[in-house]
CSV table of C-alpha atoms in Angstrom, one decimal:
chain,number,residue,atom,x,y,z
A,1,MET,CA,11.4,9.9,-4.9
A,2,LEU,CA,14.3,7.6,-5.8
A,3,ALA,CA,12.8,4.8,-3.7
A,4,GLN,CA,9.6,5.3,-5.3
A,5,ILE,CA,11.1,5.5,-8.8
A,6,GLY,CA,12.8,2.3,-7.9
A,7,ARG,CA,9.6,0.7,-7.0
A,8,PHE,CA,7.9,2.5,-10.2
A,9,SER,CA,10.3,0.5,-12.3
A,10,VAL,CA,11.5,-2.5,-10.1
A,11,LEU,CA,8.0,-3.0,-8.7
A,12,ALA,CA,7.3,-4.5,-12.4
A,13,SER,CA,10.3,-6.9,-11.8
A,14,VAL,CA,9.0,-10.1,-10.6
A,15,LEU,CA,12.2,-11.1,-9.4
A,16,ILE,CA,12.3,-8.3,-6.9
A,17,CYS,CA,8.6,-7.5,-6.1
A,18,ALA,CA,6.3,-10.4,-7.0
A,19,VAL,CA,8.5,-13.4,-6.9
A,20,LEU,CA,10.4,-12.7,-3.7
A,21,LEU,CA,7.5,-11.3,-1.7
A,22,THR,CA,4.5,-13.4,-2.8
A,23,GLY,CA,3.8,-17.1,-2.9
A,24,CYS,CA,3.9,-19.1,-6.1
A,25,SER,CA,0.4,-19.5,-6.6
A,26,SER,CA,0.0,-15.6,-6.1
A,27,LEU,CA,2.1,-14.6,-9.2
A,28,GLN,CA,-0.7,-13.8,-11.4
A,29,ILE,CA,-2.5,-12.0,-8.8
A,30,ALA,CA,0.6,-10.0,-8.0
A,31,TYR,CA,0.5,-9.0,-11.8
A,32,ILE,CA,-3.1,-8.0,-11.7
A,33,PHE,CA,-2.5,-5.6,-9.0
A,34,ALA,CA,1.1,-4.3,-10.1
A,35,GLU,CA,-0.3,-1.7,-12.3
A,36,ASP,CA,-2.4,-0.2,-9.5
A,37,MET,CA,0.7,-0.3,-7.1
A,38,VAL,CA,2.6,1.5,-9.5
A,39,GLU,CA,0.1,4.3,-9.8
A,40,SER,CA,-0.2,4.4,-6.0
A,41,ARG,CA,3.4,4.8,-5.3
A,42,ALA,CA,3.7,7.6,-8.0
A,43,GLU,CA,0.5,9.4,-6.8
A,44,ASP,CA,2.1,9.7,-3.3
A,45,TYR,CA,4.9,11.8,-4.6
A,46,LEU,CA,3.6,13.7,-7.7
A,47,GLU,CA,1.2,16.6,-7.8
A,48,LEU,CA,-1.1,15.2,-10.7
A,49,SER,CA,-3.6,17.2,-12.9
A,50,PRO,CA,-6.3,15.1,-14.4
A,51,ASP,CA,-4.4,14.9,-17.7
A,52,GLN,CA,-1.4,13.7,-15.7
A,53,GLU,CA,-3.3,11.1,-14.0
A,54,ALA,CA,-4.6,9.8,-17.3
A,55,GLU,CA,-0.8,9.8,-18.5
A,56,LEU,CA,0.1,7.8,-15.5
A,57,GLU,CA,-2.5,5.3,-16.0
A,58,THR,CA,-1.0,4.9,-19.7
A,59,GLN,CA,2.5,4.7,-18.7
A,60,SER,CA,1.7,2.3,-16.0
A,61,ALA,CA,-0.3,-0.2,-18.1
A,62,ALA,CA,2.4,0.1,-20.8
A,63,LEU,CA,5.2,-0.7,-18.4
A,64,ILE,CA,3.6,-3.7,-17.2
A,65,ALA,CA,2.7,-5.0,-20.6
A,66,TRP,CA,6.5,-4.3,-21.7
A,67,HIS,CA,7.6,-6.2,-18.8
A,68,ARG,CA,5.5,-9.3,-19.3
A,69,LYS,CA,6.6,-9.5,-22.8
A,70,ALA,CA,10.2,-8.5,-22.8
A,71,MET,CA,11.4,-9.7,-19.3
A,72,LEU,CA,9.3,-12.7,-18.0
A,73,PRO,CA,10.7,-15.0,-20.4
A,74,ALA,CA,14.3,-14.1,-19.4
A,75,TYR,CA,13.4,-14.6,-15.8
A,76,ALA,CA,11.9,-17.9,-16.6
A,77,VAL,CA,15.3,-19.0,-18.3
A,78,PHE,CA,17.1,-17.7,-15.1
A,79,PHE,CA,14.7,-19.8,-12.8
A,80,ASN,CA,14.9,-23.0,-14.8
A,81,ASP,CA,18.9,-22.7,-14.9
A,82,GLN,CA,19.0,-22.2,-11.1
A,83,ALA,CA,16.6,-25.3,-10.8
A,84,ASP,CA,18.9,-27.4,-12.9
A,85,ILE,CA,22.0,-26.5,-10.5
A,86,ALA,CA,19.7,-27.3,-7.6
A,87,GLU,CA,18.7,-30.6,-8.9
A,88,SER,CA,22.1,-31.5,-9.7
A,89,GLY,CA,23.4,-31.2,-6.2
A,90,GLY,CA,23.6,-27.6,-5.5
A,91,TRP,CA,25.9,-24.7,-6.3
A,92,THR,CA,29.4,-24.3,-6.2
A,93,ARG,CA,30.9,-20.9,-5.3
A,94,PRO,CA,31.6,-20.0,-9.0
A,95,GLN,CA,28.2,-20.9,-9.9
A,96,MET,CA,26.7,-18.9,-7.0
A,97,LYS,CA,28.7,-16.0,-8.4
A,98,GLU,CA,27.6,-16.4,-11.6
A,99,ALA,CA,23.9,-16.5,-10.6
A,100,PHE,CA,24.2,-13.3,-8.8
A,101,THR,CA,26.0,-11.9,-11.9
A,102,GLU,CA,23.2,-12.7,-14.0
A,103,PHE,CA,20.5,-11.7,-11.6
A,104,ARG,CA,22.1,-8.2,-11.3
A,105,ALA,CA,22.1,-8.0,-15.5
A,106,LEU,CA,18.4,-8.8,-15.4
A,107,LEU,CA,18.0,-6.1,-12.9
A,108,ASP,CA,19.8,-3.8,-15.0
A,109,VAL,CA,17.9,-4.5,-18.0
A,110,THR,CA,14.7,-4.4,-16.2
A,111,VAL,CA,15.4,-0.8,-14.9
A,112,GLU,CA,16.9,0.5,-18.3
A,113,GLY,CA,13.7,-1.0,-20.2
A,114,ALA,CA,11.3,0.7,-17.7
A,115,ALA,CA,13.1,4.2,-17.6
A,116,PRO,CA,11.4,5.6,-20.8
A,117,PHE,CA,7.8,4.9,-19.3
A,118,ILE,CA,8.9,6.7,-16.1
A,119,ALA,CA,10.6,9.7,-18.2
A,120,LYS,CA,7.1,10.1,-20.0
A,121,VAL,CA,5.6,10.8,-16.6
A,122,LEU,CA,8.5,12.9,-14.9
A,123,VAL,CA,8.9,15.0,-17.9
A,124,ASP,CA,5.7,17.0,-16.9
A,125,HIS,CA,7.0,17.5,-13.4
A,126,THR,CA,9.9,19.9,-14.0
A,127,THR,CA,8.1,23.1,-13.2
A,128,PRO,CA,9.0,25.0,-9.8
A,129,ALA,CA,5.5,24.1,-8.4
A,130,LYS,CA,5.9,20.5,-9.3
A,131,LEU,CA,9.2,20.2,-7.8
A,132,SER,CA,8.3,22.1,-4.6
A,133,PHE,CA,5.5,19.5,-4.1
A,134,LEU,CA,7.8,16.7,-4.8
A,135,GLU,CA,10.6,18.0,-2.5
A,136,THR,CA,8.2,18.5,0.4
A,137,ARG,CA,7.1,14.9,0.0
A,138,LEU,CA,10.6,13.7,-0.3
A,139,ALA,CA,11.6,15.6,3.1
A,140,GLU,CA,8.4,14.2,4.8
A,141,ASN,CA,9.3,10.7,3.8
A,142,MET,CA,12.9,11.0,4.7
A,143,ALA,CA,11.9,12.4,8.0
A,144,GLU,CA,10.0,9.4,8.8
A,145,LYS,CA,12.8,7.2,7.8
A,146,ARG,CA,15.3,9.0,10.1
A,147,ALA,CA,12.8,9.0,12.8
A,148,GLU,CA,12.3,5.2,12.6
A,149,GLU,CA,16.2,4.8,12.4
A,150,GLU,CA,16.5,6.7,15.7
A,151,THR,CA,13.9,4.9,17.6
A,152,GLU,CA,14.5,1.5,16.6
A,153,SER,CA,17.3,-0.2,18.6
A,154,PRO,CA,20.0,-2.0,16.3
A,155,GLN,CA,18.8,-5.3,17.9
A,156,ASP,CA,15.3,-4.8,16.8
A,157,THR,CA,16.4,-3.7,13.4
A,158,LEU,CA,18.6,-6.7,13.1
A,159,ASP,CA,15.7,-9.1,14.1
A,160,GLU,CA,13.4,-7.5,11.7
A,161,TRP,CA,15.8,-7.9,8.8
A,162,VAL,CA,16.5,-11.5,9.8
A,163,GLU,CA,12.9,-12.3,9.8
A,164,ARG,CA,12.4,-10.7,6.5
A,165,ARG,CA,15.1,-12.8,4.9
A,166,VAL,CA,14.0,-16.0,6.7
A,167,GLU,CA,10.4,-15.5,5.3
A,168,ARG,CA,11.5,-15.0,1.8
A,169,LEU,CA,13.7,-18.0,1.5
A,170,THR,CA,10.9,-20.2,3.3
A,171,ARG,CA,8.8,-19.2,0.5
A,172,PHE,CA,11.2,-21.2,-1.9
A,173,THR,CA,12.5,-23.9,0.4
A,174,GLY,CA,9.8,-24.6,3.0
A,175,ALA,CA,10.6,-24.1,6.7
A,176,LEU,CA,14.2,-23.3,7.7
A,177,SER,CA,15.9,-25.2,10.5
A,178,ASP,CA,17.4,-23.0,13.6
A,179,ASP,CA,21.0,-23.5,12.2
A,180,GLN,CA,19.9,-22.1,8.8
A,181,ALA,CA,18.2,-19.2,10.5
A,182,ALA,CA,21.5,-18.6,12.5
A,183,ILE,CA,23.4,-18.5,9.3
A,184,ILE,CA,21.2,-15.9,8.1
A,185,ARG,CA,21.5,-14.0,11.2
A,186,ARG,CA,25.3,-14.1,11.3
A,187,HIS,CA,25.6,-12.7,7.7
A,188,THR,CA,22.9,-10.1,8.2
A,189,LYS,CA,24.6,-8.9,11.4
A,190,GLY,CA,27.8,-8.7,9.6
A,191,GLY,CA,26.6,-6.4,7.1
A,192,MET,CA,24.4,-4.0,9.1
A,193,ASN,CA,27.0,-1.1,9.1
A,194,LEU,CA,26.9,-1.2,5.4
A,195,ALA,CA,23.1,-1.3,5.2
A,196,MET,CA,22.7,1.5,7.4
A,197,ARG,CA,24.8,3.6,5.1
A,198,TRP,CA,22.1,3.2,2.4
A,199,LEU,CA,19.9,5.7,3.8
A,200,ASP,CA,22.2,8.4,3.4
A,201,ASN,CA,22.8,7.3,-0.1
A,202,ARG,CA,19.2,7.5,-0.9
A,203,GLU,CA,18.7,11.0,0.6
A,204,LEU,CA,21.7,12.2,-2.0
A,205,ARG,CA,20.2,10.4,-4.8
A,206,GLN,CA,16.9,12.1,-4.3
A,207,GLY,CA,18.4,15.6,-4.0
A,208,ALA,CA,20.5,14.6,-7.3
A,209,LEU,CA,17.0,13.9,-9.0
A,210,VAL,CA,15.4,17.0,-8.1
A,211,THR,CA,18.5,19.0,-9.2
A,212,PHE,CA,18.3,17.3,-12.4
A,213,LEU,CA,14.7,17.8,-13.0
A,214,ARG,CA,15.3,21.6,-12.4
A,215,THR,CA,17.2,21.7,-15.5
A,216,GLU,CA,14.0,20.8,-17.6
A,217,PRO,CA,15.6,18.0,-19.2
A,218,GLY,CA,13.6,16.1,-22.1
A,219,GLN,CA,12.3,12.3,-22.0
A,220,GLU,CA,15.5,10.9,-23.3
A,221,GLN,CA,17.5,12.6,-20.8
A,222,ILE,CA,15.4,11.6,-17.8
A,223,ALA,CA,15.2,8.0,-18.8
A,224,HIS,CA,19.0,7.8,-19.0
A,225,PHE,CA,19.4,9.7,-15.6
A,226,VAL,CA,16.7,7.4,-14.1
A,227,HIS,CA,18.7,4.3,-15.0
A,228,ARG,CA,22.1,5.7,-13.7
A,229,VAL,CA,20.9,7.0,-10.5
A,230,LEU,CA,18.9,3.9,-9.7
A,231,LEU,CA,21.7,1.3,-10.5
A,232,HIS,CA,24.9,3.3,-11.3
A,233,ALA,CA,24.5,6.2,-8.6
A,234,HIS,CA,28.2,6.4,-7.9
A,235,GLU,CA,28.5,8.0,-11.7
A,236,VAL,CA,26.0,10.8,-10.3
A,237,VAL,CA,26.6,11.2,-6.7
A,238,ASP,CA,28.2,9.6,-3.7
A,239,PRO,CA,31.1,7.8,-5.5
A,240,ASP,CA,32.2,6.2,-2.4
A,241,TYR,CA,28.9,4.2,-2.0
A,242,ARG,CA,30.1,1.9,-5.1
A,243,ALA,CA,32.4,0.1,-2.7
A,244,ILE,CA,29.7,-0.2,-0.2
A,245,SER,CA,27.3,-1.5,-2.5
A,246,GLU,CA,29.5,-4.1,-3.9
A,247,ALA,CA,30.4,-5.2,-0.5
A,248,ARG,CA,26.7,-5.6,0.3
A,249,TRP,CA,26.1,-7.9,-2.8
A,250,ALA,CA,29.1,-9.8,-1.9
A,251,LEU,CA,27.9,-10.4,1.6
A,252,LEU,CA,24.6,-11.5,0.1
A,253,GLU,CA,25.9,-13.8,-2.4
A,254,GLU,CA,28.0,-15.4,0.3
A,255,MET,CA,25.0,-15.9,2.8
A,256,TYR,CA,22.8,-17.5,-0.1
A,257,PHE,CA,25.7,-19.8,-0.8
A,258,ASP,CA,26.1,-20.9,2.8
A,259,VAL,CA,22.2,-21.4,3.3
A,260,MET,CA,22.2,-23.3,-0.1
A,261,ALA,CA,24.9,-25.4,0.9
A,262,SER,CA,22.9,-26.4,4.2
A,263,LEU,CA,19.6,-27.6,2.6
A,264,SER,CA,18.4,-30.9,3.1
A,265,ASP,CA,17.1,-33.2,0.4
A,266,ASN,CA,13.6,-32.2,1.2
A,267,GLN,CA,14.5,-28.4,1.2
A,268,ARG,CA,16.3,-28.9,-2.1
A,269,ARG,CA,13.5,-30.8,-3.8
A,270,GLU,CA,11.2,-28.2,-2.6
A,271,LEU,CA,13.4,-25.3,-3.9
A,272,VAL,CA,13.6,-26.8,-7.6
A,273,SER,CA,9.7,-27.4,-7.6
A,274,THR,CA,9.2,-23.8,-6.8
A,275,LEU,CA,11.7,-22.2,-9.0
A,276,ARG,CA,10.3,-24.4,-11.9
A,277,SER,CA,6.6,-23.5,-10.9
A,278,TYR,CA,7.4,-19.8,-11.0
A,279,ALA,CA,9.2,-20.3,-14.4
A,280,ALA,CA,6.2,-21.9,-15.7
A,281,ASP,CA,4.0,-18.9,-14.5
A,282,MET,CA,6.1,-16.4,-16.0
A,283,ILE,CA,5.9,-18.1,-19.5
A,284,ASP,CA,2.2,-18.4,-19.1
A,285,LEU,CA,2.1,-14.6,-18.3
A,286,SER,CA,4.2,-13.6,-21.1
A,287,GLY,CA,2.1,-15.5,-23.5
A,288,GLU,CA,-1.1,-13.9,-22.4
A,289,GLN,CA,0.3,-10.6,-23.7
A,290,GLY,CA,-0.6,-11.4,-27.1
A,291,THR,CA,-4.1,-12.7,-26.5
Protein backbone atom coordinates (compact mmCIF):
# COMPACT_ATOMS: atom_id res chain seq x y z
CA MET A 1 0.00 0.00 0.00
CA LEU A 2 2.94 2.35 0.58
CA ALA A 3 3.52 2.77 -3.11
CA GLN A 4 -0.20 3.35 -3.61
CA ILE A 5 -0.41 5.85 -0.74
CA GLY A 6 2.66 7.48 -2.22
CA ARG A 7 0.77 7.84 -5.47
CA PHE A 8 -2.33 8.98 -3.59
CA SER A 9 -0.36 11.95 -2.27
CA VAL A 10 2.46 12.46 -4.70
CA LEU A 11 0.22 11.69 -7.67
CA ALA A 12 -1.16 15.14 -7.04
CA SER A 13 2.36 16.53 -7.19
CA VAL A 14 2.87 17.89 -10.66
CA LEU A 15 6.61 17.70 -10.20
CA ILE A 16 6.50 13.93 -9.92
CA CYS A 17 3.51 12.74 -11.86
CA ALA A 18 2.31 15.31 -14.35
CA VAL A 19 5.36 17.40 -15.16
CA LEU A 20 7.81 14.54 -15.45
CA LEU A 21 5.48 12.11 -17.21
CA THR A 22 3.46 14.26 -19.60
CA GLY A 23 4.18 16.84 -22.24
CA CYS A 24 3.85 20.53 -21.45
CA SER A 25 0.61 20.89 -23.41
CA SER A 26 -0.85 17.98 -21.42
CA LEU A 27 -0.48 19.58 -17.98
CA GLN A 28 -4.08 20.73 -17.71
CA ILE A 29 -5.31 17.41 -19.11
CA ALA A 30 -3.26 15.57 -16.49
CA TYR A 31 -4.93 17.61 -13.78
CA ILE A 32 -8.38 16.81 -15.15
CA PHE A 33 -7.69 13.10 -14.77
CA ALA A 34 -5.66 13.29 -11.55
CA GLU A 35 -8.68 12.86 -9.28
CA ASP A 36 -9.82 9.73 -11.12
CA MET A 37 -6.29 8.32 -10.97
CA VAL A 38 -6.13 8.88 -7.22
CA GLU A 39 -9.46 7.14 -6.69
CA SER A 40 -8.54 4.23 -8.95
CA ARG A 41 -5.27 3.57 -7.13
CA ALA A 42 -6.94 3.64 -3.74
CA GLU A 43 -9.79 1.38 -4.86
CA ASP A 44 -7.25 -1.25 -5.92
CA TYR A 45 -6.14 -1.69 -2.31
CA LEU A 46 -9.10 -0.76 -0.13
CA GLU A 47 -12.37 -2.58 0.42
CA LEU A 48 -14.89 0.24 0.14
CA SER A 49 -18.53 0.43 1.13
CA PRO A 50 -20.75 2.86 -0.81
CA ASP A 51 -20.29 5.48 1.92
CA GLN A 52 -16.55 4.97 1.88
CA GLU A 53 -16.47 5.31 -1.90
CA ALA A 54 -18.24 8.64 -1.53
CA GLU A 55 -15.72 9.71 1.12
CA LEU A 56 -12.86 8.71 -1.15
CA GLU A 57 -14.30 10.85 -3.94
CA THR A 58 -14.69 13.78 -1.54
CA GLN A 59 -11.13 13.53 -0.22
CA SER A 60 -9.66 13.02 -3.69
CA ALA A 61 -11.33 16.20 -4.90
CA ALA A 62 -10.24 18.07 -1.78
CA LEU A 63 -6.66 16.85 -2.20
CA ILE A 64 -6.45 18.03 -5.79
CA ALA A 65 -8.05 21.38 -4.91
CA TRP A 66 -5.56 21.90 -2.06
CA HIS A 67 -2.67 20.99 -4.30
CA ARG A 68 -3.69 23.46 -6.98
CA LYS A 69 -4.03 26.32 -4.55
CA ALA A 70 -1.19 25.60 -2.14
CA MET A 71 1.50 23.87 -4.19
CA LEU A 72 1.35 24.94 -7.84
CA PRO A 73 2.53 28.52 -7.19
CA ALA A 74 5.55 27.15 -5.30
CA TYR A 75 6.33 24.77 -8.16
CA ALA A 76 6.08 27.66 -10.62
CA VAL A 77 8.64 29.66 -8.66
CA PHE A 78 10.98 26.67 -8.62
CA PHE A 79 10.66 26.10 -12.38
CA ASN A 80 11.20 29.76 -13.22
CA ASP A 81 14.25 29.88 -10.95
CA GLN A 82 15.74 26.88 -12.76
CA ALA A 83 14.94 28.49 -16.12
CA ASP A 84 16.86 31.59 -15.01
CA ILE A 85 19.90 29.46 -14.22
CA ALA A 86 19.69 27.59 -17.52
CA GLU A 87 19.32 30.85 -19.42
CA SER A 88 22.38 32.33 -17.75
CA GLY A 89 24.64 29.48 -18.86
CA GLY A 90 23.74 26.48 -16.75
CA TRP A 91 24.24 25.09 -13.28
CA THR A 92 27.34 25.11 -11.17
CA ARG A 93 27.65 22.13 -8.83
CA PRO A 94 26.48 24.18 -5.82
CA GLN A 95 23.49 25.41 -7.82
CA MET A 96 22.53 21.87 -8.81
CA LYS A 97 22.85 20.77 -5.20
CA GLU A 98 20.62 23.62 -4.11
CA ALA A 99 18.07 22.76 -6.82
CA PHE A 100 17.82 19.21 -5.49
CA THR A 101 17.54 20.47 -1.93
CA GLU A 102 14.67 22.75 -2.93
CA PHE A 103 13.01 19.98 -4.95
CA ARG A 104 13.10 17.58 -2.02
CA ALA A 105 11.73 20.26 0.29
CA LEU A 106 8.80 20.81 -2.08
CA LEU A 107 8.18 17.08 -2.16
CA ASP A 108 8.21 16.95 1.63
CA VAL A 109 5.71 19.81 1.89
CA THR A 110 3.50 18.14 -0.72
CA VAL A 111 3.35 14.83 1.12
CA GLU A 112 2.88 16.49 4.51
CA GLY A 113 0.03 18.57 3.13
CA ALA A 114 -1.60 15.61 1.40
CA ALA A 115 -1.37 13.33 4.44
CA PRO A 116 -4.50 14.66 6.23
CA PHE A 117 -6.64 13.88 3.19
CA ILE A 118 -5.21 10.37 3.06
CA ALA A 119 -5.82 9.95 6.78
CA LYS A 120 -9.52 10.77 6.42
CA VAL A 121 -9.81 7.76 4.10
CA LEU A 122 -7.57 5.33 5.99
CA VAL A 123 -9.17 5.96 9.37
CA ASP A 124 -12.11 3.80 8.26
CA HIS A 125 -9.82 0.89 7.33
CA THR A 126 -8.48 -0.25 10.68
CA THR A 127 -10.90 -3.11 11.38
CA PRO A 128 -9.66 -6.71 11.07
CA ALA A 129 -11.75 -7.31 7.92
CA LYS A 130 -10.52 -4.16 6.18
CA LEU A 131 -6.91 -4.85 7.12
CA SER A 132 -7.19 -8.45 5.92
CA PHE A 133 -8.30 -7.19 2.51
CA LEU A 134 -5.46 -4.66 2.45
CA GLU A 135 -2.85 -7.23 3.46
CA THR A 136 -4.02 -9.64 0.76
CA ARG A 137 -3.77 -7.01 -1.93
CA LEU A 138 -0.36 -5.92 -0.69
CA ALA A 139 0.91 -9.49 -0.74
CA GLU A 140 -0.41 -10.03 -4.27
CA ASN A 141 1.21 -6.86 -5.53
CA MET A 142 4.52 -7.64 -3.87
CA ALA A 143 4.50 -11.16 -5.31
CA GLU A 144 4.04 -9.67 -8.77
CA LYS A 145 6.94 -7.28 -8.22
CA ARG A 146 9.18 -10.08 -6.94
CA ALA A 147 8.30 -12.23 -9.95
CA GLU A 148 9.18 -9.39 -12.32
CA GLU A 149 12.47 -8.89 -10.50
CA GLU A 150 13.35 -12.58 -10.83
CA THR A 151 12.38 -13.01 -14.48
CA GLU A 152 13.85 -9.80 -15.89
CA SER A 153 17.58 -9.84 -16.56
CA PRO A 154 19.78 -7.09 -15.08
CA GLN A 155 20.51 -5.89 -18.62
CA ASP A 156 16.81 -5.61 -19.46
CA THR A 157 16.19 -3.75 -16.22
CA LEU A 158 19.03 -1.35 -16.96
CA ASP A 159 17.77 -0.75 -20.50
CA GLU A 160 14.27 -0.04 -19.19
CA TRP A 161 15.47 2.43 -16.57
CA VAL A 162 17.73 4.22 -19.04
CA GLU A 163 14.95 4.48 -21.61
CA ARG A 164 12.61 5.95 -19.02
CA ARG A 165 15.14 8.56 -17.90
CA VAL A 166 16.04 9.53 -21.45
CA GLU A 167 12.38 9.94 -22.31
CA ARG A 168 11.71 12.17 -19.32
CA LEU A 169 14.65 14.44 -20.03
CA THR A 170 13.77 14.59 -23.70
CA ARG A 171 10.44 16.16 -22.78
CA PHE A 172 12.38 19.12 -21.42
CA THR A 173 15.37 19.43 -23.75
CA GLY A 174 14.36 17.84 -27.02
CA ALA A 175 16.20 14.83 -28.40
CA LEU A 176 19.35 13.78 -26.54
CA SER A 177 22.53 12.79 -28.31
CA ASP A 178 24.11 9.35 -28.08
CA ASP A 179 26.77 10.78 -25.79
CA GLN A 180 24.14 12.23 -23.47
CA ALA A 181 22.27 8.93 -23.40
CA ALA A 182 25.58 7.28 -22.51
CA ILE A 183 25.94 9.63 -19.53
CA ILE A 184 22.53 8.54 -18.29
CA ARG A 185 23.38 4.88 -18.81
CA ARG A 186 26.65 5.19 -16.89
CA HIS A 187 25.02 6.81 -13.89
CA THR A 188 22.02 4.49 -13.95
CA LYS A 189 24.23 1.41 -14.07
CA GLY A 190 26.30 2.72 -11.19
CA GLY A 191 23.22 2.99 -8.99
CA MET A 192 21.46 -0.27 -9.86
CA ASN A 193 22.47 -2.11 -6.70
CA LEU A 194 21.14 0.74 -4.58
CA ALA A 195 17.90 0.91 -6.56
CA MET A 196 17.23 -2.82 -6.26
CA ARG A 197 17.29 -2.44 -2.47
CA TRP A 198 14.21 -0.20 -2.74
CA LEU A 199 11.81 -3.13 -3.13
CA ASP A 200 12.91 -4.63 0.20
CA ASN A 201 12.38 -1.25 1.85
CA ARG A 202 8.95 -0.92 0.29
CA GLU A 203 7.88 -4.29 1.70
CA LEU A 204 9.08 -3.32 5.17
CA ARG A 205 7.22 0.00 5.02
CA GLN A 206 4.03 -1.72 3.93
CA GLY A 207 4.27 -4.08 6.86
CA ALA A 208 4.84 -1.13 9.19
CA LEU A 209 1.73 0.58 7.83
CA VAL A 210 -0.48 -2.45 8.47
CA THR A 211 0.97 -2.90 11.95
CA PHE A 212 0.31 0.75 12.70
CA LEU A 213 -3.29 0.65 11.43
CA ARG A 214 -3.98 -2.34 13.71
CA THR A 215 -3.60 0.02 16.67
CA GLU A 216 -6.73 1.86 15.43
CA PRO A 217 -5.07 5.30 15.35
CA GLY A 218 -6.96 8.56 14.88
CA GLN A 219 -6.80 10.79 11.82
CA GLU A 220 -4.01 13.03 13.13
CA GLN A 221 -1.90 10.02 14.08
CA ILE A 222 -2.40 8.47 10.64
CA ALA A 223 -1.50 11.71 8.87
CA HIS A 224 1.71 12.00 10.88
CA PHE A 225 2.61 8.36 10.22
CA VAL A 226 1.93 8.57 6.48
CA HIS A 227 4.27 11.55 6.14
CA ARG A 228 7.02 9.83 8.11
CA VAL A 229 6.78 6.43 6.44
CA LEU A 230 6.75 7.90 2.94
CA LEU A 231 9.62 10.37 3.19
CA HIS A 232 11.31 9.63 6.51
CA ALA A 233 10.90 5.86 6.66
CA HIS A 234 14.17 5.36 8.54
CA GLU A 235 12.41 6.86 11.57
CA VAL A 236 9.87 4.02 11.42
CA VAL A 237 11.56 0.98 9.87
CA ASP A 238 14.76 -0.10 8.09
CA PRO A 239 17.10 2.62 9.44
CA ASP A 240 19.96 1.38 7.24
CA TYR A 241 18.03 2.50 4.17
CA ARG A 242 18.56 6.17 4.99
CA ALA A 243 22.16 6.02 3.75
CA ILE A 244 21.04 4.14 0.64
CA SER A 245 18.36 6.71 -0.11
CA GLU A 246 20.81 9.59 0.30
CA ALA A 247 23.30 7.83 -1.97
CA ARG A 248 20.60 7.42 -4.64
CA TRP A 249 19.72 11.10 -4.46
CA ALA A 250 23.40 12.01 -4.75
CA LEU A 251 23.82 9.85 -7.85
CA LEU A 252 20.72 11.39 -9.44
CA GLU A 253 22.05 14.86 -8.72
CA GLU A 254 25.38 13.99 -10.31
CA MET A 255 23.66 12.56 -13.39
CA TYR A 256 21.56 15.68 -13.90
CA PHE A 257 24.58 17.92 -13.48
CA ASP A 258 26.56 15.98 -16.09
CA VAL A 259 23.68 15.93 -18.57
CA MET A 260 22.85 19.62 -18.08
CA ALA A 261 26.52 20.52 -18.55
CA SER A 262 26.49 18.70 -21.89
CA LEU A 263 23.48 20.52 -23.38
CA SER A 264 23.86 22.27 -26.70
CA ASP A 265 22.65 25.85 -27.13
CA ASN A 266 19.50 24.62 -28.84
CA GLN A 267 18.80 22.10 -26.07
CA ARG A 268 19.32 24.76 -23.41
CA ARG A 269 16.91 27.11 -25.17
CA GLU A 270 14.35 24.31 -25.38
CA LEU A 271 14.82 23.60 -21.69
CA VAL A 272 14.29 27.26 -20.75
CA SER A 273 11.16 27.45 -22.89
CA THR A 274 9.72 24.25 -21.44
CA LEU A 275 10.40 25.23 -17.83
CA ARG A 276 8.77 28.62 -18.28
CA SER A 277 5.81 27.08 -20.09
CA TYR A 278 5.24 24.65 -17.23
CA ALA A 279 5.47 27.50 -14.73
CA ALA A 280 2.90 29.53 -16.66
CA ASP A 281 0.53 26.56 -16.80
CA MET A 282 0.91 26.04 -13.06
CA ILE A 283 0.02 29.67 -12.35
CA ASP A 284 -3.02 29.41 -14.63
CA LEU A 285 -4.19 26.23 -12.92
CA SER A 286 -3.74 27.63 -9.44
CA GLY A 287 -5.74 30.71 -10.42
CA GLU A 288 -8.64 28.56 -11.59
CA GLN A 289 -9.13 27.39 -8.03
CA GLY A 290 -11.05 30.49 -7.11
CA THR A 291 -13.25 30.59 -10.18
